[in-house]
CSV table of C-alpha atoms in Angstrom, one decimal:
chain,number,residue,atom,x,y,z
P,1,MET,CA,0.0,0.0,-0.1
P,2,SER,CA,1.4,3.7,-0.7
P,3,GLU,CA,1.2,6.5,1.0
P,4,TYR,CA,-2.3,7.6,-0.5
P,5,THR,CA,-3.9,4.8,0.3
P,6,LEU,CA,-5.9,6.5,3.4
P,7,LEU,CA,-6.8,9.6,1.0
P,8,THR,CA,-7.9,6.8,-1.3
P,9,VAL,CA,-10.0,5.1,1.2
P,10,SER,CA,-11.6,8.3,2.4
P,11,VAL,CA,-11.9,9.8,-1.2
P,12,ALA,CA,-13.7,6.4,-2.2
P,13,LEU,CA,-16.1,6.4,0.9
P,14,LEU,CA,-16.9,10.4,0.6
P,15,ALA,CA,-17.7,9.9,-2.9
P,16,GLY,CA,-20.0,7.1,-2.4
P,17,LEU,CA,-22.3,8.7,0.7
P,18,LEU,CA,-22.1,12.0,-1.7
P,19,MET,CA,-23.7,9.6,-4.7
P,20,THR,CA,-26.4,8.1,-2.6
P,21,ARG,CA,-27.8,11.9,-2.1
P,22,LEU,CA,-27.8,12.3,-5.9
P,23,PHE,CA,-29.7,9.0,-6.4
P,24,LYS,CA,-32.0,9.3,-3.2
P,25,LYS,CA,-34.2,12.0,-6.0
P,26,PHE,CA,-34.1,9.1,-8.6
P,27,LYS,CA,-35.4,6.3,-5.8
P,28,LEU,CA,-32.8,4.3,-6.7
P,29,PRO,CA,-30.8,1.9,-4.1
P,30,SER,CA,-27.8,3.0,-2.4
P,31,VAL,CA,-25.9,-0.2,-3.5
P,32,THR,CA,-26.7,1.6,-7.1
P,33,ALA,CA,-25.2,4.6,-5.7
P,34,TYR,CA,-21.9,3.1,-4.7
P,35,LEU,CA,-21.3,0.9,-7.3
P,36,ILE,CA,-21.6,4.1,-9.8
P,37,ALA,CA,-19.5,6.2,-7.3
P,38,GLY,CA,-16.7,3.6,-7.8
P,39,VAL,CA,-16.8,3.8,-12.0
P,40,LEU,CA,-16.8,7.5,-11.8
P,41,ILE,CA,-13.5,7.4,-9.2
P,42,GLY,CA,-12.1,4.5,-10.9
P,43,PRO,CA,-9.2,3.9,-13.2
P,44,HIS,CA,-11.9,4.3,-16.3
P,45,CYS,CA,-12.8,7.7,-15.2
P,46,LEU,CA,-11.2,10.0,-12.9
P,47,GLY,CA,-8.3,7.9,-12.3
P,48,LEU,CA,-6.8,8.8,-15.7
P,49,ALA,CA,-6.1,12.0,-14.8
P,50,GLY,CA,-3.2,10.1,-12.7
P,51,ILE,CA,-3.7,11.9,-9.2
P,52,GLU,CA,-2.4,9.7,-6.8
P,53,GLY,CA,-4.8,9.7,-3.8
P,54,LEU,CA,-7.7,11.2,-6.0
P,55,GLY,CA,-9.7,8.1,-6.8
P,56,PHE,CA,-8.1,4.9,-8.2
P,57,ALA,CA,-5.2,5.3,-10.8
P,58,SER,CA,-5.0,1.9,-11.6
P,59,HIS,CA,-6.5,-1.7,-11.2
P,60,GLU,CA,-3.4,-2.5,-9.1
P,61,ILE,CA,-4.2,0.1,-6.7
P,62,VAL,CA,-8.1,-1.4,-6.4
P,63,GLU,CA,-6.7,-4.6,-5.9
P,64,SER,CA,-4.6,-3.2,-3.2
P,65,LEU,CA,-7.4,-2.4,-1.1
P,66,GLY,CA,-8.7,-6.1,-1.5
P,67,LEU,CA,-8.3,-6.4,2.4
P,68,VAL,CA,-11.2,-4.5,2.9
P,69,SER,CA,-13.2,-6.7,0.3
P,70,SER,CA,-12.0,-9.9,2.5
P,71,VAL,CA,-13.7,-8.5,5.3
P,72,ALA,CA,-16.6,-6.7,4.4
P,73,LEU,CA,-17.6,-10.4,2.7
P,74,GLY,CA,-16.8,-12.0,5.7
P,75,PHE,CA,-19.1,-9.6,7.9
P,76,ILE,CA,-21.8,-9.8,5.2
P,77,ALA,CA,-21.8,-13.7,5.5
P,78,PHE,CA,-21.8,-13.4,8.9
P,79,SER,CA,-25.0,-11.7,8.8
P,80,ILE,CA,-26.4,-13.8,6.7
P,81,GLY,CA,-25.8,-16.7,8.8
P,82,ASN,CA,-28.4,-14.7,11.2
P,83,GLU,CA,-31.3,-15.8,8.8
P,84,PHE,CA,-30.8,-19.7,9.6
P,85,ARG,CA,-32.1,-19.5,12.8
P,86,LEU,CA,-33.6,-22.9,14.0
P,87,GLU,CA,-37.5,-21.5,14.7
P,88,ASP,CA,-37.3,-20.1,11.2
P,89,LEU,CA,-35.8,-22.7,9.2
P,90,LYS,CA,-38.8,-25.0,10.7
P,91,LYS,CA,-41.4,-22.6,8.8
P,92,THR,CA,-39.1,-22.1,5.5
P,93,GLY,CA,-36.3,-24.5,5.6
P,94,LYS,CA,-37.3,-27.0,3.0
P,95,GLN,CA,-38.5,-24.1,0.6
P,96,ALA,CA,-35.2,-22.6,0.7
P,97,PHE,CA,-33.4,-26.0,0.4
P,98,VAL,CA,-35.5,-27.1,-2.5
P,99,ILE,CA,-35.5,-23.6,-4.5
P,100,GLY,CA,-31.9,-22.7,-3.2
P,101,ILE,CA,-30.8,-25.9,-5.2
P,102,LEU,CA,-33.4,-25.9,-8.2
P,103,GLN,CA,-32.8,-22.3,-9.5
P,104,ALA,CA,-28.8,-22.5,-9.5
P,105,LEU,CA,-29.0,-25.7,-11.6
P,106,ALA,CA,-31.8,-24.2,-13.7
P,107,ALA,CA,-29.4,-21.3,-14.6
P,108,MET,CA,-26.8,-23.4,-15.1
P,109,ALA,CA,-28.5,-25.8,-17.4
P,110,LEU,CA,-29.7,-23.0,-19.6
P,111,VAL,CA,-26.5,-21.1,-19.9
P,112,ASP,CA,-24.8,-24.6,-20.8
P,113,LEU,CA,-27.3,-25.1,-23.6
P,114,ALA,CA,-27.5,-21.7,-24.9
P,115,LEU,CA,-23.3,-20.9,-25.0
P,116,VAL,CA,-22.8,-24.8,-26.1
P,117,GLY,CA,-24.8,-24.4,-29.1
P,118,LEU,CA,-23.4,-20.7,-29.3
P,119,SER,CA,-19.9,-22.5,-29.9
P,120,PHE,CA,-20.9,-24.7,-32.8
P,121,LEU,CA,-22.1,-21.4,-34.4
P,122,LEU,CA,-19.4,-19.1,-34.1
P,123,PRO,CA,-16.2,-19.1,-36.1
P,124,ASP,CA,-13.9,-21.8,-34.4
P,125,GLY,CA,-11.4,-20.7,-31.8
P,126,LYS,CA,-14.2,-17.6,-30.6
P,127,LEU,CA,-16.1,-20.0,-27.6
P,128,SER,CA,-15.3,-23.4,-26.9
P,129,ILE,CA,-17.2,-26.1,-25.4
P,130,ALA,CA,-14.9,-25.6,-22.1
P,131,GLN,CA,-15.5,-22.6,-22.0
P,132,ALA,CA,-19.2,-22.9,-22.4
P,133,LEU,CA,-19.3,-25.5,-19.5
P,134,THR,CA,-17.3,-23.1,-17.1
P,135,LEU,CA,-19.6,-20.0,-17.9
P,136,GLY,CA,-22.5,-22.4,-17.0
P,137,ALA,CA,-21.2,-23.4,-13.6
P,138,ILE,CA,-20.2,-18.9,-13.0
P,139,ALA,CA,-23.8,-18.4,-14.0
P,140,THR,CA,-25.4,-20.3,-10.3
P,141,ALA,CA,-23.7,-17.8,-8.4
P,142,THR,CA,-25.8,-15.3,-6.6
P,143,ALA,CA,-24.2,-11.6,-5.0
P,144,PRO,CA,-25.1,-11.9,-1.2
P,145,ALA,CA,-23.8,-8.3,-0.5
P,146,ALA,CA,-25.9,-6.8,-2.7
P,147,THR,CA,-29.3,-8.3,-1.9
P,148,LEU,CA,-28.5,-7.9,1.8
P,149,MET,CA,-27.9,-4.0,1.3
P,150,VAL,CA,-31.4,-3.8,-0.1
P,151,VAL,CA,-33.2,-5.7,2.4
P,152,ARG,CA,-31.3,-3.6,4.9
P,153,GLN,CA,-31.6,-0.1,3.3
P,154,TYR,CA,-35.5,-0.2,2.8
P,155,LYS,CA,-36.0,-2.6,6.0
P,156,ALA,CA,-37.8,-5.0,4.0
P,157,LYS,CA,-39.8,-7.5,5.6
P,158,GLY,CA,-42.2,-10.7,4.9
P,159,PRO,CA,-42.3,-13.9,3.8
P,160,LEU,CA,-40.4,-13.1,0.4
P,161,THR,CA,-37.5,-11.5,2.4
P,162,LYS,CA,-37.7,-14.0,4.7
P,163,LEU,CA,-37.1,-17.2,2.3
P,164,LEU,CA,-34.5,-14.8,-0.2
P,165,LEU,CA,-31.6,-14.5,2.2
P,166,PRO,CA,-31.2,-18.3,2.8
P,167,ILE,CA,-31.5,-19.1,-0.6
P,168,VAL,CA,-28.7,-16.6,-1.7
P,169,ALA,CA,-26.7,-17.8,1.3
P,170,LEU,CA,-27.3,-21.7,-0.1
P,171,ASP,CA,-26.3,-20.5,-3.5
P,172,ASP,CA,-22.8,-20.6,-2.3
P,173,ALA,CA,-22.2,-24.0,-1.5
P,174,VAL,CA,-24.4,-25.1,-4.7
P,175,GLY,CA,-22.1,-22.7,-7.0
P,176,LEU,CA,-18.5,-24.3,-5.5
P,177,ILE,CA,-19.6,-27.6,-6.3
P,178,ALA,CA,-21.5,-27.3,-9.9
P,179,PHE,CA,-18.4,-25.1,-10.4
P,180,ALA,CA,-15.7,-27.7,-9.4
P,181,VAL,CA,-17.7,-30.3,-11.4
P,182,SER,CA,-18.5,-28.4,-14.5
P,183,PHE,CA,-14.6,-27.0,-14.4
P,184,GLY,CA,-13.1,-30.4,-13.9
P,185,ILE,CA,-14.8,-31.7,-16.9
P,186,ALA,CA,-13.8,-28.6,-19.0
P,187,LYS,CA,-9.9,-28.9,-17.9
P,188,ASN,CA,-10.2,-32.6,-18.7
P,189,LEU,CA,-12.1,-32.4,-22.2
P,190,GLY,CA,-8.7,-32.3,-24.1
P,191,SER,CA,-6.4,-34.5,-22.1
P,192,GLY,CA,-9.3,-37.3,-22.3
P,193,LYS,CA,-8.9,-37.6,-18.6
P,194,LEU,CA,-11.0,-37.8,-15.8
P,195,ASP,CA,-9.5,-36.2,-12.5
P,196,LEU,CA,-12.1,-37.3,-10.0
P,197,ILE,CA,-10.2,-35.7,-7.5
P,198,SER,CA,-10.5,-32.0,-8.4
P,199,ILE,CA,-14.3,-32.7,-9.8
P,200,LEU,CA,-16.0,-34.3,-6.4
P,201,ILE,CA,-13.0,-34.7,-3.7
P,202,ASN,CA,-11.9,-31.0,-3.4
P,203,PRO,CA,-15.3,-29.5,-3.4
P,204,VAL,CA,-16.4,-31.9,-0.8
P,205,ILE,CA,-13.5,-30.8,1.6
P,206,GLU,CA,-13.8,-27.3,1.2
P,207,ILE,CA,-17.4,-27.3,2.1
P,208,VAL,CA,-16.9,-29.8,4.8
P,209,LEU,CA,-14.0,-28.0,6.3
P,210,SER,CA,-15.7,-24.5,5.7
P,211,LEU,CA,-18.7,-25.6,7.9
P,212,ALA,CA,-17.0,-27.3,10.5
P,213,LEU,CA,-14.4,-24.3,11.2
P,214,GLY,CA,-17.6,-21.8,11.0
P,215,ALA,CA,-19.0,-23.8,13.7
P,216,VAL,CA,-15.9,-24.4,15.9
P,217,MET,CA,-15.7,-20.6,16.1
P,218,GLY,CA,-19.4,-19.8,16.7
P,219,TRP,CA,-19.2,-21.9,19.5
P,220,VAL,CA,-15.8,-20.4,20.6
P,221,LEU,CA,-17.4,-16.9,20.4
P,222,THR,CA,-20.5,-18.0,22.4
P,223,GLN,CA,-18.4,-19.4,25.2
P,224,LEU,CA,-16.2,-16.2,25.2
P,225,GLU,CA,-19.3,-13.6,25.1
P,226,LYS,CA,-19.4,-14.9,28.6
P,227,LEU,CA,-16.3,-13.6,29.9
P,228,PHE,CA,-17.7,-10.2,29.4
P,229,ASN,CA,-20.5,-7.9,30.6
P,230,SER,CA,-20.0,-4.9,28.7
P,231,ASN,CA,-22.2,-4.8,25.1
P,232,THR,CA,-19.0,-2.8,24.0
P,233,ASN,CA,-16.8,-5.3,24.9
P,234,ARG,CA,-19.2,-8.2,23.4
P,235,LEU,CA,-19.1,-6.2,20.3
P,236,ASN,CA,-15.7,-5.8,20.0
P,237,LEU,CA,-15.2,-9.7,20.3
P,238,THR,CA,-17.5,-10.5,17.8
P,239,ILE,CA,-15.9,-8.2,15.5
P,240,GLY,CA,-12.5,-9.7,16.3
P,241,VAL,CA,-13.7,-13.1,15.9
P,242,VAL,CA,-15.2,-12.7,12.5
P,243,PHE,CA,-12.1,-10.9,11.6
P,244,LEU,CA,-10.2,-13.9,12.7
P,245,THR,CA,-12.3,-16.4,10.9
P,246,ALA,CA,-12.2,-14.5,7.3
P,247,ALA,CA,-8.3,-14.6,8.0
P,248,LEU,CA,-8.5,-18.6,8.7
P,249,THR,CA,-10.6,-19.2,5.5
P,250,GLU,CA,-7.0,-17.6,3.9
P,251,LEU,CA,-4.8,-20.6,5.0
P,252,GLY,CA,-4.7,-23.7,2.6
P,253,GLY,CA,-2.4,-25.9,0.3
P,254,ASP,CA,-1.8,-29.3,-1.4
P,255,ILE,CA,-1.6,-32.8,0.4
P,256,GLY,CA,-0.4,-34.8,-2.5
P,257,PRO,CA,-3.1,-34.4,-5.4
P,258,VAL,CA,-5.8,-33.3,-3.3
P,259,HIS,CA,-6.2,-29.3,-2.3
P,260,VAL,CA,-7.2,-28.2,0.7
P,261,GLY,CA,-8.9,-24.7,0.7
P,262,LEU,CA,-11.6,-22.6,2.7
P,263,SER,CA,-14.7,-20.5,1.8
P,264,PRO,CA,-14.8,-17.6,3.4
P,265,LEU,CA,-18.4,-17.1,2.8
P,266,LEU,CA,-19.4,-20.4,3.9
P,267,THR,CA,-17.5,-20.6,6.8
P,268,CYS,CA,-18.6,-16.9,8.1
P,269,MET,CA,-22.0,-18.0,6.9
P,270,MET,CA,-21.9,-20.9,9.2
P,271,LEU,CA,-20.0,-18.7,12.5
P,272,GLY,CA,-23.4,-16.7,12.3
P,273,THR,CA,-25.6,-19.5,12.1
P,274,VAL,CA,-24.1,-21.6,15.0
P,275,PHE,CA,-23.7,-18.1,17.0
P,276,CYS,CA,-27.1,-16.8,16.4
P,277,ASN,CA,-28.7,-20.4,17.6
P,278,ILE,CA,-26.7,-21.0,20.7
P,279,CYS,CA,-25.9,-17.7,22.3
P,280,PRO,CA,-29.0,-16.0,24.1
P,281,LEU,CA,-27.5,-12.5,23.2
P,282,SER,CA,-27.0,-12.8,19.6
P,283,HIS,CA,-29.9,-10.9,18.7
P,284,ASP,CA,-28.8,-7.4,20.3
P,285,LEU,CA,-24.9,-8.4,19.3
P,286,MET,CA,-26.2,-9.0,15.6
P,287,GLU,CA,-28.0,-5.4,15.6
P,288,ARG,CA,-25.1,-3.8,16.8
P,289,SER,CA,-22.5,-5.0,14.2
P,290,ASP,CA,-24.9,-4.4,11.4
P,291,LYS,CA,-24.3,-0.4,12.7
P,292,TRP,CA,-20.8,-0.9,12.8
P,293,THR,CA,-20.4,-2.5,9.4
P,294,SER,CA,-22.4,-0.1,7.4
P,295,PRO,CA,-19.1,2.3,6.2
P,296,LEU,CA,-17.4,-0.9,5.5
P,297,PHE,CA,-20.2,-2.3,3.1
P,298,ALA,CA,-20.3,1.2,1.7
P,299,LEU,CA,-16.8,1.3,1.1
P,300,PHE,CA,-16.8,-2.7,-0.1
P,301,PHE,CA,-19.3,-1.5,-2.9
P,302,VAL,CA,-17.5,1.8,-4.0
P,303,ILE,CA,-14.7,-0.5,-4.5
P,304,SER,CA,-16.5,-3.1,-6.5
P,305,GLY,CA,-17.6,-0.4,-8.6
P,306,ALA,CA,-14.0,0.6,-9.2
P,307,GLU,CA,-13.2,-3.1,-10.4
P,308,LEU,CA,-15.5,-2.9,-13.3
P,309,ARG,CA,-13.6,-3.2,-16.3
P,310,LEU,CA,-15.4,-1.2,-18.9
P,311,ASP,CA,-12.4,-1.9,-21.5
P,312,VAL,CA,-14.5,-5.3,-21.9
P,313,PHE,CA,-17.1,-3.4,-24.7
P,314,LYS,CA,-14.4,-2.9,-27.1
P,315,ASP,CA,-14.5,-6.8,-28.3
P,316,LEU,CA,-18.0,-7.0,-29.6
P,317,SER,CA,-17.6,-10.7,-29.7
P,318,ILE,CA,-17.6,-10.6,-25.8
P,319,VAL,CA,-20.4,-8.0,-25.7
P,320,PHE,CA,-22.5,-10.7,-27.8
P,321,ILE,CA,-21.5,-13.4,-25.9
P,322,GLY,CA,-22.0,-11.5,-22.6
P,323,VAL,CA,-25.5,-10.8,-23.4
P,324,VAL,CA,-26.2,-14.4,-24.6
P,325,TYR,CA,-25.1,-15.1,-21.0
P,326,ILE,CA,-27.1,-12.9,-19.1
P,327,ILE,CA,-30.4,-13.4,-21.0
P,328,PHE,CA,-30.2,-17.2,-20.3
P,329,ARG,CA,-28.8,-17.0,-16.8
P,330,SER,CA,-31.9,-14.7,-15.8
P,331,ALA,CA,-34.4,-16.9,-17.2
P,332,GLY,CA,-32.6,-19.9,-15.4
P,333,LYS,CA,-33.0,-17.5,-12.2
P,334,TYR,CA,-36.3,-16.3,-12.8
P,335,PHE,CA,-38.0,-20.0,-14.0
P,336,GLY,CA,-36.0,-21.6,-11.9
P,337,ALA,CA,-37.2,-20.2,-8.9
P,338,MET,CA,-40.9,-19.8,-10.2
P,339,GLY,CA,-41.2,-23.4,-10.8
P,340,SER,CA,-39.6,-24.6,-7.6
P,341,ALA,CA,-41.6,-22.2,-5.5
P,342,LYS,CA,-44.9,-23.4,-7.0
P,343,MET,CA,-43.3,-26.9,-6.2
P,344,THR,CA,-43.1,-26.0,-2.5
P,345,ASP,CA,-46.5,-24.6,-2.2
P,346,CYS,CA,-45.4,-21.0,-2.1
P,347,SER,CA,-47.5,-17.7,-2.1
P,348,PRO,CA,-48.0,-16.4,-5.5
P,349,GLU,CA,-45.9,-13.5,-4.7
P,350,ILE,CA,-42.9,-15.3,-3.7
P,351,CYS,CA,-43.4,-17.4,-7.0
P,352,LYS,CA,-43.8,-14.2,-9.3
P,353,TYR,CA,-40.7,-11.9,-7.6
P,354,LEU,CA,-38.3,-14.3,-6.0
P,355,GLY,CA,-36.5,-15.0,-9.3
P,356,ILE,CA,-35.9,-11.1,-9.8
P,357,THR,CA,-34.4,-10.9,-6.5
P,358,LEU,CA,-31.5,-13.7,-7.6
P,359,LEU,CA,-30.2,-11.6,-10.3
P,360,PRO,CA,-26.9,-9.8,-8.8
P,361,GLN,CA,-23.9,-11.2,-9.1
P,362,ALA,CA,-20.5,-10.4,-8.1
P,363,GLY,CA,-17.9,-11.5,-5.6
P,364,VAL,CA,-18.3,-15.5,-5.7
P,365,ALA,CA,-18.9,-15.3,-9.4
P,366,LEU,CA,-15.4,-13.5,-9.6
P,367,GLY,CA,-13.7,-15.6,-7.6
P,368,MET,CA,-14.8,-18.7,-10.2
P,369,CYS,CA,-13.7,-16.4,-13.1
P,370,THR,CA,-10.2,-16.3,-11.5
P,371,LEU,CA,-9.9,-19.9,-11.1
P,372,ALA,CA,-11.0,-20.1,-14.6
P,373,MET,CA,-7.8,-18.8,-15.8
P,374,ALA,CA,-6.2,-22.2,-15.3
P,375,LEU,CA,-7.9,-23.5,-18.2
P,376,PRO,CA,-5.2,-24.0,-20.9
P,377,ASP,CA,-4.2,-22.0,-24.1
P,378,GLY,CA,-5.6,-19.1,-22.4
P,379,GLN,CA,-9.0,-19.4,-22.5
P,380,GLY,CA,-9.8,-18.3,-19.1
P,381,LYS,CA,-9.1,-14.6,-20.1
P,382,LEU,CA,-12.5,-14.8,-22.4
P,383,ILE,CA,-14.2,-16.1,-19.1
P,384,GLN,CA,-13.1,-13.8,-17.0
P,385,SER,CA,-13.9,-10.9,-19.7
P,386,ILE,CA,-17.3,-12.3,-20.0
P,387,THR,CA,-18.0,-12.4,-16.0
P,388,LEU,CA,-16.8,-9.0,-16.0
P,389,PHE,CA,-19.4,-7.8,-18.4
P,390,ALA,CA,-21.9,-9.7,-16.7
P,391,VAL,CA,-21.0,-8.1,-13.3
P,392,LEU,CA,-21.3,-4.9,-14.7
P,393,ILE,CA,-24.5,-5.3,-15.7
P,394,TYR,CA,-26.1,-7.2,-12.7
P,395,GLU,CA,-24.7,-4.8,-10.3
P,396,LEU,CA,-25.7,-1.9,-11.8
P,397,VAL,CA,-29.0,-3.3,-12.5
P,398,GLY,CA,-29.6,-6.2,-10.0
P,399,PRO,CA,-30.1,-3.8,-6.7
P,400,LEU,CA,-32.8,-1.7,-8.3
P,401,LEU,CA,-34.5,-5.1,-9.6
P,402,THR,CA,-34.6,-6.6,-6.2
P,403,ARG,CA,-35.9,-3.2,-4.8
P,404,MET,CA,-38.8,-3.1,-7.3
P,405,ALA,CA,-39.7,-6.8,-6.8
P,406,LEU,CA,-40.0,-6.5,-3.0
P,407,GLN,CA,-41.6,-3.3,-3.3
P,408,ALA,CA,-44.2,-5.1,-5.7
P,409,ALA,CA,-44.3,-8.3,-2.9
P,410,GLY,CA,-45.6,-5.6,-0.5
P,411,GLU,CA,-42.5,-6.0,1.9
P,412,ILE,CA,-40.9,-2.7,1.4
P,413,LYS,CA,-43.3,-0.2,2.8
P,414,PRO,CA,-43.6,3.9,2.2
P,415,MET,CA,-42.9,5.8,5.4
P,416,SER,CA,-46.0,6.2,7.3
P,417,ASP,CA,-47.4,9.9,7.9
P,418,GLU,CA,-46.6,9.4,11.3
P,419,VAL,CA,-43.0,8.7,10.8
P,420,LYS,CA,-42.8,11.7,8.8
P,421,ASN,CA,-44.1,14.2,11.3
P,422,ARG,CA,-42.4,12.8,13.9
P,423,ARG,CA,-39.1,13.5,11.8
P,424,HIS,CA,-40.2,17.0,10.8
P,425,GLU,CA,-40.9,17.8,14.4
P,426,LYS,CA,-37.7,16.9,15.6
P,427,LEU,CA,-35.8,19.0,12.8
P,428,LYS,CA,-38.3,21.8,14.0
P,429,ALA,CA,-37.3,21.4,17.4
P,430,LEU,CA,-33.5,21.4,16.8
P,431,GLU,CA,-33.7,24.5,14.4
P,432,ALA,CA,-35.8,26.0,17.4
P,433,ASN,CA,-32.6,25.2,19.8
P,434,LYS,CA,-30.1,26.7,17.6
P,435,GLU,CA,-31.9,29.7,16.9
P,436,SER,CA,-32.5,30.4,21.0
P,437,GLU,CA,-28.9,29.7,21.3
P,438,ALA,CA,-27.9,32.0,19.3
P,439,LYS,CA,-29.8,34.8,20.8
């Protein structure tokens, strides 16, 4: 990190917050405002001026702030773990499990069919079957961060919201398995050999170890909370344990042919799940943690916006393949969620609007496309470009669609006249106090 890192972070956070004021006039979600702010101060806009500290002059500077993204994703997963309380899962657990799996597989199947078919129509070398299968697996992933931020901003409550957050969390596990299998097949298409270790064993080990570590850390956090009486110290301890858990997920390595790795999203999600189910103080501590993480999440989305590469629009073939990917992934998510929701006897509102809320895509998908760079003959570069193009579109449009769907389902309530009057009276009282003090 350079001596301008703190200045860059400050500018990024302030730019994001000021952009929300502008977007408020258009009734757009804050997530979209943060992302736009990131794009504007990123390497493709303000960064072109090359003034260090004032925005992001290069993608290397954005990548140097990866620690912020890692910590933010850890707290996002920790917050989503709060949605897996046993009393709630007894009501929606079966529905969330079935929908979570089927909508992800539907998206993968449609993208696979569309892109494999397209590979035969395009000129040789433009799109291989291996690339098509890998992109199909990436299509399973949904961005939990954008969804969670929209739910928080608008204080969405209701059956759809209750079902949505567990499904978004399950996407990580389903996506890991689907990607491992598809990517393993893609890597071995050229060699003609089937590597069962990378296809089956590695993803199972990653999921099992991630859930086990998360469960242990959840138990440890609960036991340590008993040592403190102050809510401030308990909050500090909670934050410290989430930091520690996120750091532990970066450990790993190879044991012979087997790769031992951990998923930060799954691990921190399990930490939150165990903690909220066995700690009697979890409700209060989760609320306090949410308030502490607000600026962290804002900074995370501004950095995410700066990471978006606008240069993918230069290649029309990438844009065309990306549009096909977006159309068929969206169709898979929407109709997969609708069909599985009907299958599990969900309400008409959930059947109609759930699929729309599952469109955002970011961190997990970008992590998958980074792994895809291991494909031979530079095939991973195309996958990365298409994923970046899709993420750019989904992250800018997805939060808005999520808000509209939750609003149409009746789970985002407009501010009541009573609340508006109360706020107005408070402002009048503050102004009156200032006037009296001035006199």
